[in-house]
């Protein structure tokens, strides 16, 4: 089997009060898998995502992402790790409203010290393929929710991360924009991008995840192939994903 992109082994995260937010979770994600993480509010989904991204440290167990032991990194190492290996997409986009669309997308490359010409080429390519090139000079506040999420996806893919993490990416969108983002994630998966999506949106899981992991009370209670109900392809090509 190929080297996993994510390997969690016996991972727990406890707070001083209450039961463990995550309780001895072991999970392996292979390259190219698209995994949906489902579970009720408070079940530990965000905790899981933050542990994978190196934003939290586990109180027990090991977290390895693309060959890096994330759980032992210090603050600077953890930030470097995220710049190189993780793209993140959030429910409320987290774009910088006083930067243009193009500058938002360029930001991760600048932070990683990528040369300006190469970064501009990559940004232009992503904006084009994601269908938002005409908004390159606009400010995010002028865009619809679906367009903003496309910008956020472009930014997340800027440094060609081996892993894309999405936290309720359709949670703040109307149904048409939600469908748009579902198709986009499905296309990225078809192009080989490894994706973990935390969601309440069953149709998102069905549209873009090959595997569904259910969490309850900090434990994995189900881990199975996602039943597919929608066609696996759409008109958009996202061949620049990797
Ligand atoms: P989900 O994303 O599924 O809604 P979370 O990962 O946010 O769940 O939370 C899992 C559990 O951990 C919840 O019971 C929550 O109250 C608890 N929790 C999360 N963050 C903290 C914290 N900083 N201090 C104490 N408990 C926390």
mmCIF file of C-alpha atoms and ligand atoms in Angstrom:
data_model
loop_
_atom_site.group_PDB
_atom_site.id
_atom_site.type_symbol
_atom_site.label_atom_id
_atom_site.label_comp_id
_atom_site.label_asym_id
_atom_site.label_seq_id
_atom_site.Cartn_x
_atom_site.Cartn_y
_atom_site.Cartn_z
ATOM 1 C CA UNK A 1 0.000 0.000 0.000
ATOM 2 C CA UNK A 2 1.161 3.552 -0.754
ATOM 3 C CA UNK A 3 2.508 5.595 2.156
ATOM 4 C CA UNK A 4 -0.566 7.094 3.863
ATOM 5 C CA UNK A 5 -1.195 10.828 3.710
ATOM 6 C CA UNK A 6 -2.718 10.691 7.203
ATOM 7 C CA UNK A 7 -1.940 8.222 9.943
ATOM 8 C CA UNK A 8 -3.512 8.684 13.370
ATOM 9 C CA UNK A 9 -2.591 6.090 15.927
ATOM 10 C CA UNK A 10 -4.382 5.911 19.298
ATOM 11 C CA UNK A 11 -5.053 9.650 19.279
ATOM 12 C CA UNK A 12 -6.833 11.206 22.261
ATOM 13 C CA UNK A 13 -7.439 14.828 23.121
ATOM 14 C CA UNK A 14 -8.634 15.564 26.632
ATOM 15 C CA UNK A 15 -9.519 18.790 28.333
ATOM 16 C CA UNK A 16 -9.419 19.266 32.079
ATOM 17 C CA UNK A 17 -13.186 19.122 32.293
ATOM 18 C CA UNK A 18 -15.492 16.515 30.794
ATOM 19 C CA UNK A 19 -14.963 13.371 28.718
ATOM 20 C CA UNK A 20 -12.279 13.138 26.012
ATOM 21 C CA UNK A 21 -13.069 15.262 22.929
ATOM 22 C CA UNK A 22 -11.311 12.515 20.954
ATOM 23 C CA UNK A 23 -10.827 9.078 22.427
ATOM 24 C CA UNK A 24 -8.163 6.707 21.046
ATOM 25 C CA UNK A 25 -8.876 7.306 17.391
ATOM 26 C CA UNK A 26 -6.824 5.433 14.804
ATOM 27 C CA UNK A 27 -7.356 6.357 11.185
ATOM 28 C CA UNK A 28 -5.372 5.929 7.967
ATOM 29 C CA UNK A 29 -6.057 7.893 4.781
ATOM 30 C CA UNK A 30 -4.317 6.826 1.568
ATOM 31 C CA UNK A 31 -3.225 9.198 -1.212
ATOM 32 C CA UNK A 32 -6.149 10.183 -3.432
ATOM 33 C CA UNK A 33 -8.857 9.261 -0.947
ATOM 34 C CA UNK A 34 -11.675 11.692 -0.266
ATOM 35 C CA UNK A 35 -13.031 11.151 3.231
ATOM 36 C CA UNK A 36 -16.129 12.747 4.731
ATOM 37 C CA UNK A 37 -16.217 12.973 8.522
ATOM 38 C CA UNK A 38 -19.774 13.012 9.813
ATOM 39 C CA UNK A 39 -21.120 13.245 13.340
ATOM 40 C CA UNK A 40 -23.377 15.303 15.579
ATOM 41 C CA UNK A 41 -22.310 18.628 16.985
ATOM 42 C CA UNK A 42 -19.787 18.172 19.790
ATOM 43 C CA UNK A 43 -18.728 14.692 18.623
ATOM 44 C CA UNK A 44 -15.095 15.716 17.994
ATOM 45 C CA UNK A 45 -14.971 16.497 14.261
ATOM 46 C CA UNK A 46 -13.275 19.895 14.571
ATOM 47 C CA UNK A 47 -10.884 18.501 17.137
ATOM 48 C CA UNK A 48 -9.917 15.775 14.661
ATOM 49 C CA UNK A 49 -9.336 18.293 11.849
ATOM 50 C CA UNK A 50 -7.282 20.576 14.091
ATOM 51 C CA UNK A 51 -5.122 17.662 15.229
ATOM 52 C CA UNK A 52 -4.435 16.666 11.609
ATOM 53 C CA UNK A 53 -3.554 20.296 10.783
ATOM 54 C CA UNK A 54 -1.173 20.480 13.759
ATOM 55 C CA UNK A 55 -3.244 23.249 15.341
ATOM 56 C CA UNK A 56 -3.883 21.060 18.411
ATOM 57 C CA UNK A 57 -1.592 18.594 20.107
ATOM 58 C CA UNK A 58 -2.995 15.234 21.153
ATOM 59 C CA UNK A 59 -2.814 14.252 24.821
ATOM 60 C CA UNK A 60 -2.008 10.694 23.644
ATOM 61 C CA UNK A 61 -1.123 8.988 20.376
ATOM 62 C CA UNK A 62 0.702 10.017 17.217
ATOM 63 C CA UNK A 63 -0.338 12.055 14.169
ATOM 64 C CA UNK A 64 1.665 11.642 10.952
ATOM 65 C CA UNK A 65 0.821 13.627 7.803
ATOM 66 C CA UNK A 66 2.694 13.013 4.548
ATOM 67 C CA UNK A 67 5.614 11.579 6.513
ATOM 68 C CA UNK A 68 5.788 14.368 9.124
ATOM 69 C CA UNK A 69 5.168 13.623 12.813
ATOM 70 C CA UNK A 70 2.823 16.510 13.456
ATOM 71 C CA UNK A 71 2.232 15.913 17.147
ATOM 72 C CA UNK A 72 5.824 16.660 18.123
ATOM 73 C CA UNK A 73 6.247 19.902 16.154
ATOM 74 C CA UNK A 74 6.827 23.212 17.908
ATOM 75 C CA UNK A 75 4.936 26.353 16.948
ATOM 76 C CA UNK A 76 7.256 27.446 14.096
ATOM 77 C CA UNK A 77 7.593 23.899 12.762
ATOM 78 C CA UNK A 78 3.835 23.479 12.869
ATOM 79 C CA UNK A 79 3.279 26.701 10.879
ATOM 80 C CA UNK A 80 5.896 25.583 8.330
ATOM 81 C CA UNK A 81 4.226 22.185 8.097
ATOM 82 C CA UNK A 82 0.835 23.763 7.360
ATOM 83 C CA UNK A 83 2.271 26.063 4.678
ATOM 84 C CA UNK A 84 3.882 23.130 2.884
ATOM 85 C CA UNK A 85 1.398 20.312 3.358
ATOM 86 C CA UNK A 86 -2.095 21.538 4.188
ATOM 87 C CA UNK A 87 -4.720 23.528 2.329
ATOM 88 C CA UNK A 88 -7.670 24.544 4.475
ATOM 89 C CA UNK A 89 -11.176 25.618 3.509
ATOM 90 C CA UNK A 90 -13.637 26.891 6.110
ATOM 91 C CA UNK A 91 -17.372 27.432 6.403
ATOM 92 C CA UNK A 92 -17.015 31.223 6.418
ATOM 93 C CA UNK A 93 -14.169 31.396 3.831
ATOM 94 C CA UNK A 94 -11.683 33.327 6.052
ATOM 95 C CA UNK A 95 -10.628 35.541 3.141
ATOM 96 C CA UNK A 96 -8.917 38.853 3.817
ATOM 97 C CA UNK A 97 -11.468 41.468 2.780
ATOM 98 C CA UNK A 98 -8.970 44.273 2.188
ATOM 99 C CA UNK A 99 -6.947 42.222 -0.305
ATOM 100 C CA UNK A 100 -8.101 41.528 -3.865
ATOM 101 C CA UNK A 101 -9.081 38.028 -4.916
ATOM 102 C CA UNK A 102 -5.714 37.591 -6.684
ATOM 103 C CA UNK A 103 -3.758 38.763 -3.626
ATOM 104 C CA UNK A 104 -5.709 36.431 -1.336
ATOM 105 C CA UNK A 105 -4.786 33.531 -3.600
ATOM 106 C CA UNK A 106 -1.132 34.641 -3.784
ATOM 107 C CA UNK A 107 -0.737 34.899 -0.013
ATOM 108 C CA UNK A 108 0.272 31.284 0.777
ATOM 109 C CA UNK A 109 2.972 31.418 -1.939
ATOM 110 C CA UNK A 110 4.342 34.665 -0.552
ATOM 111 C CA UNK A 111 4.428 33.200 2.947
ATOM 112 C CA UNK A 112 6.267 30.147 1.619
ATOM 113 C CA UNK A 113 8.826 32.344 -0.191
ATOM 114 C CA UNK A 114 7.848 31.238 -3.708
ATOM 115 C CA UNK A 115 9.189 33.553 -6.441
ATOM 116 C CA UNK A 116 6.710 36.202 -7.530
ATOM 117 C CA UNK A 117 6.588 35.246 -11.222
ATOM 118 C CA UNK A 118 5.970 31.565 -10.536
ATOM 119 C CA UNK A 119 3.366 32.429 -7.893
ATOM 120 C CA UNK A 120 1.517 34.748 -10.283
ATOM 121 C CA UNK A 121 1.463 32.056 -12.959
ATOM 122 C CA UNK A 122 0.058 29.525 -10.518
ATOM 123 C CA UNK A 123 -2.561 31.965 -9.184
ATOM 124 C CA UNK A 124 -3.701 32.899 -12.699
ATOM 125 C CA UNK A 125 -3.989 29.232 -13.630
ATOM 126 C CA UNK A 126 -6.060 28.434 -10.520
ATOM 127 C CA UNK A 127 -8.359 31.432 -10.921
ATOM 128 C CA UNK A 128 -8.916 30.447 -14.525
ATOM 129 C CA UNK A 129 -9.665 26.804 -13.884
ATOM 130 C CA UNK A 130 -11.908 27.594 -10.913
ATOM 131 C CA UNK A 131 -13.908 30.022 -13.044
ATOM 132 C CA UNK A 132 -13.160 33.182 -11.068
ATOM 133 C CA UNK A 133 -10.490 34.829 -13.259
ATOM 134 C CA UNK A 134 -12.798 37.732 -14.061
ATOM 135 C CA UNK A 135 -12.906 38.594 -10.344
ATOM 136 C CA UNK A 136 -9.111 38.651 -9.888
ATOM 137 C CA UNK A 137 -9.011 42.385 -9.131
ATOM 138 C CA UNK A 138 -12.251 42.465 -7.134
ATOM 139 C CA UNK A 139 -12.461 42.430 -3.352
ATOM 140 C CA UNK A 140 -14.057 39.360 -1.778
ATOM 141 C CA UNK A 141 -16.934 41.414 -0.331
ATOM 142 C CA UNK A 142 -18.264 41.920 -3.863
ATOM 143 C CA UNK A 143 -18.513 38.180 -4.577
ATOM 144 C CA UNK A 144 -21.292 35.675 -3.888
ATOM 145 C CA UNK A 145 -20.776 33.013 -1.234
ATOM 146 C CA UNK A 146 -20.077 30.346 -3.850
ATOM 147 C CA UNK A 147 -17.503 32.545 -5.577
ATOM 148 C CA UNK A 148 -15.836 33.328 -2.264
ATOM 149 C CA UNK A 149 -15.565 29.638 -1.504
ATOM 150 C CA UNK A 150 -13.932 29.127 -4.931
ATOM 151 C CA UNK A 151 -11.387 31.798 -4.039
ATOM 152 C CA UNK A 152 -10.774 30.032 -0.725
ATOM 153 C CA UNK A 153 -10.247 26.731 -2.564
ATOM 154 C CA UNK A 154 -7.828 28.418 -4.997
ATOM 155 C CA UNK A 155 -5.876 29.828 -2.040
ATOM 156 C CA UNK A 156 -5.863 26.415 -0.348
ATOM 157 C CA UNK A 157 -4.429 24.783 -3.491
ATOM 158 C CA UNK A 158 -1.816 27.484 -4.170
ATOM 159 C CA UNK A 159 1.142 25.569 -2.742
ATOM 160 C CA UNK A 160 -0.033 22.199 -4.131
ATOM 161 C CA UNK A 161 -0.648 20.681 -0.693
ATOM 162 C CA UNK A 162 -0.747 16.897 -0.415
ATOM 163 C CA UNK A 163 -3.814 17.295 1.818
ATOM 164 C CA UNK A 164 -6.903 19.495 1.547
ATOM 165 C CA UNK A 165 -8.960 19.885 4.731
ATOM 166 C CA UNK A 166 -12.469 21.311 4.470
ATOM 167 C CA UNK A 167 -14.565 22.278 7.497
ATOM 168 C CA UNK A 168 -18.277 22.539 6.595
ATOM 169 C CA UNK A 169 -17.412 24.079 3.184
ATOM 170 C CA UNK A 170 -21.077 24.279 2.135
ATOM 171 C CA UNK A 171 -22.396 25.269 5.570
ATOM 172 C CA UNK A 172 -22.848 28.963 4.755
ATOM 173 C CA UNK A 173 -23.968 28.616 1.121
ATOM 174 C CA UNK A 174 -27.335 28.634 -0.606
ATOM 175 C CA UNK A 175 -28.269 25.417 -2.365
ATOM 176 C CA UNK A 176 -26.997 26.436 -5.841
ATOM 177 C CA UNK A 177 -23.615 27.580 -4.474
ATOM 178 C CA UNK A 178 -23.461 24.482 -2.298
ATOM 179 C CA UNK A 179 -23.927 22.343 -5.399
ATOM 180 C CA UNK A 180 -21.159 24.314 -7.099
ATOM 181 C CA UNK A 181 -18.730 23.598 -4.250
ATOM 182 C CA UNK A 182 -19.759 19.929 -4.144
ATOM 183 C CA UNK A 183 -18.903 19.619 -7.835
ATOM 184 C CA UNK A 184 -15.627 21.425 -7.325
ATOM 185 C CA UNK A 185 -14.533 19.094 -4.511
ATOM 186 C CA UNK A 186 -15.617 16.121 -6.569
ATOM 187 C CA UNK A 187 -13.509 17.341 -9.510
ATOM 188 C CA UNK A 188 -10.486 17.855 -7.261
ATOM 189 C CA UNK A 189 -10.875 14.328 -5.952
ATOM 190 C CA UNK A 190 -11.147 13.014 -9.531
ATOM 191 C CA UNK A 191 -7.828 14.763 -10.222
ATOM 192 C CA UNK A 192 -6.193 12.862 -7.370
ATOM 193 C CA UNK A 193 -6.314 15.391 -4.532
ATOM 194 C CA UNK A 194 -6.505 13.836 -1.059
ATOM 195 C CA UNK A 195 -9.357 15.509 0.818
ATOM 196 C CA UNK A 196 -10.867 15.288 4.301
ATOM 197 C CA UNK A 197 -14.179 17.102 4.667
ATOM 198 C CA UNK A 198 -15.990 17.629 7.956
ATOM 199 C CA UNK A 199 -19.671 18.141 7.248
ATOM 200 C CA UNK A 200 -23.272 17.775 8.337
ATOM 201 C CA UNK A 201 -24.215 17.820 4.656
ATOM 202 C CA UNK A 202 -24.961 14.248 3.594
ATOM 203 C CA UNK A 203 -25.290 15.273 -0.040
ATOM 204 C CA UNK A 204 -21.772 16.730 0.122
ATOM 205 C CA UNK A 205 -20.452 13.452 1.518
ATOM 206 C CA UNK A 206 -22.246 11.510 -1.205
ATOM 207 C CA UNK A 207 -21.089 13.836 -3.985
ATOM 208 C CA UNK A 208 -17.414 14.081 -3.186
ATOM 209 C CA UNK A 209 -16.310 11.440 -0.675
ATOM 210 C CA UNK A 210 -15.390 7.868 -1.442
ATOM 211 C CA UNK A 211 -15.321 7.018 2.231
ATOM 212 C CA UNK A 212 -17.399 8.148 5.186
ATOM 213 C CA UNK A 213 -16.130 8.119 8.758
ATOM 214 C CA UNK A 214 -18.724 8.677 11.464
ATOM 215 C CA UNK A 215 -17.744 10.024 14.837
ATOM 216 C CA UNK A 216 -19.775 9.953 18.046
ATOM 217 C CA UNK A 217 -18.543 10.976 21.501
ATOM 218 C CA UNK A 218 -14.966 11.243 20.281
ATOM 219 C CA UNK A 219 -14.808 7.761 18.782
ATOM 220 C CA UNK A 220 -15.009 6.395 15.252
ATOM 221 C CA UNK A 221 -18.266 4.437 15.158
ATOM 222 C CA UNK A 222 -18.393 3.700 11.419
ATOM 223 C CA UNK A 223 -15.913 3.770 8.548
ATOM 224 C CA UNK A 224 -17.236 2.639 5.179
ATOM 225 C CA UNK A 225 -17.375 3.418 1.473
ATOM 226 C CA UNK A 226 -19.779 6.275 0.711
ATOM 227 C CA UNK A 227 -22.806 5.229 -1.321
ATOM 228 C CA UNK A 228 -22.611 7.368 -4.473
ATOM 229 C CA UNK A 229 -25.830 8.953 -5.645
ATOM 230 C CA UNK A 230 -24.601 11.643 -8.030
ATOM 231 C CA UNK A 231 -22.533 11.392 -11.215
ATOM 232 C CA UNK A 232 -18.806 11.505 -10.535
ATOM 233 C CA UNK A 233 -17.970 14.083 -13.183
ATOM 234 C CA UNK A 234 -18.892 17.651 -14.049
ATOM 235 C CA UNK A 235 -18.011 20.095 -16.792
ATOM 236 C CA UNK A 236 -15.179 21.758 -14.879
ATOM 237 C CA UNK A 237 -11.680 20.409 -15.237
ATOM 238 C CA UNK A 238 -9.426 21.027 -12.269
ATOM 239 C CA UNK A 239 -6.341 19.388 -13.706
ATOM 240 C CA UNK A 240 -4.159 21.988 -11.972
ATOM 241 C CA UNK A 241 -4.968 20.584 -8.534
ATOM 242 C CA UNK A 242 -1.651 18.798 -8.144
HETATM 243 P P1 LIG B 1 -17.635 19.036 16.645
HETATM 244 O O1 LIG B 1 -16.676 19.684 15.707
HETATM 245 O O2 LIG B 1 -18.032 17.650 16.246
HETATM 246 O O3 LIG B 1 -18.848 19.888 16.923
HETATM 247 P P2 LIG B 1 -15.627 19.546 18.687
HETATM 248 O O4 LIG B 1 -14.402 18.874 18.220
HETATM 249 O O5 LIG B 1 -15.723 21.033 18.498
HETATM 250 O O6 LIG B 1 -16.902 18.829 18.073
HETATM 251 O O7 LIG B 1 -15.797 19.279 20.258
HETATM 252 C C1 LIG B 1 -15.723 17.956 20.838
HETATM 253 C C2 LIG B 1 -15.916 18.051 22.335
HETATM 254 O O8 LIG B 1 -14.792 18.726 22.938
HETATM 255 C C3 LIG B 1 -17.146 18.818 22.765
HETATM 256 O O9 LIG B 1 -17.727 18.154 23.884
HETATM 257 C C4 LIG B 1 -16.610 20.157 23.168
HETATM 258 O O10 LIG B 1 -17.425 20.747 24.163
HETATM 259 C C5 LIG B 1 -15.238 19.801 23.740
HETATM 260 N N1 LIG B 1 -14.271 20.907 23.603
HETATM 261 C C6 LIG B 1 -13.845 21.444 22.435
HETATM 262 N N2 LIG B 1 -12.958 22.426 22.664
HETATM 263 C C7 LIG B 1 -12.826 22.508 24.029
HETATM 264 C C8 LIG B 1 -12.055 23.336 24.918
HETATM 265 N N3 LIG B 1 -11.229 24.276 24.436
HETATM 266 N N4 LIG B 1 -12.176 23.120 26.259
HETATM 267 C C9 LIG B 1 -13.004 22.164 26.745
HETATM 268 N N5 LIG B 1 -13.744 21.356 25.956
HETATM 269 C C10 LIG B 1 -13.671 21.527 24.626
#
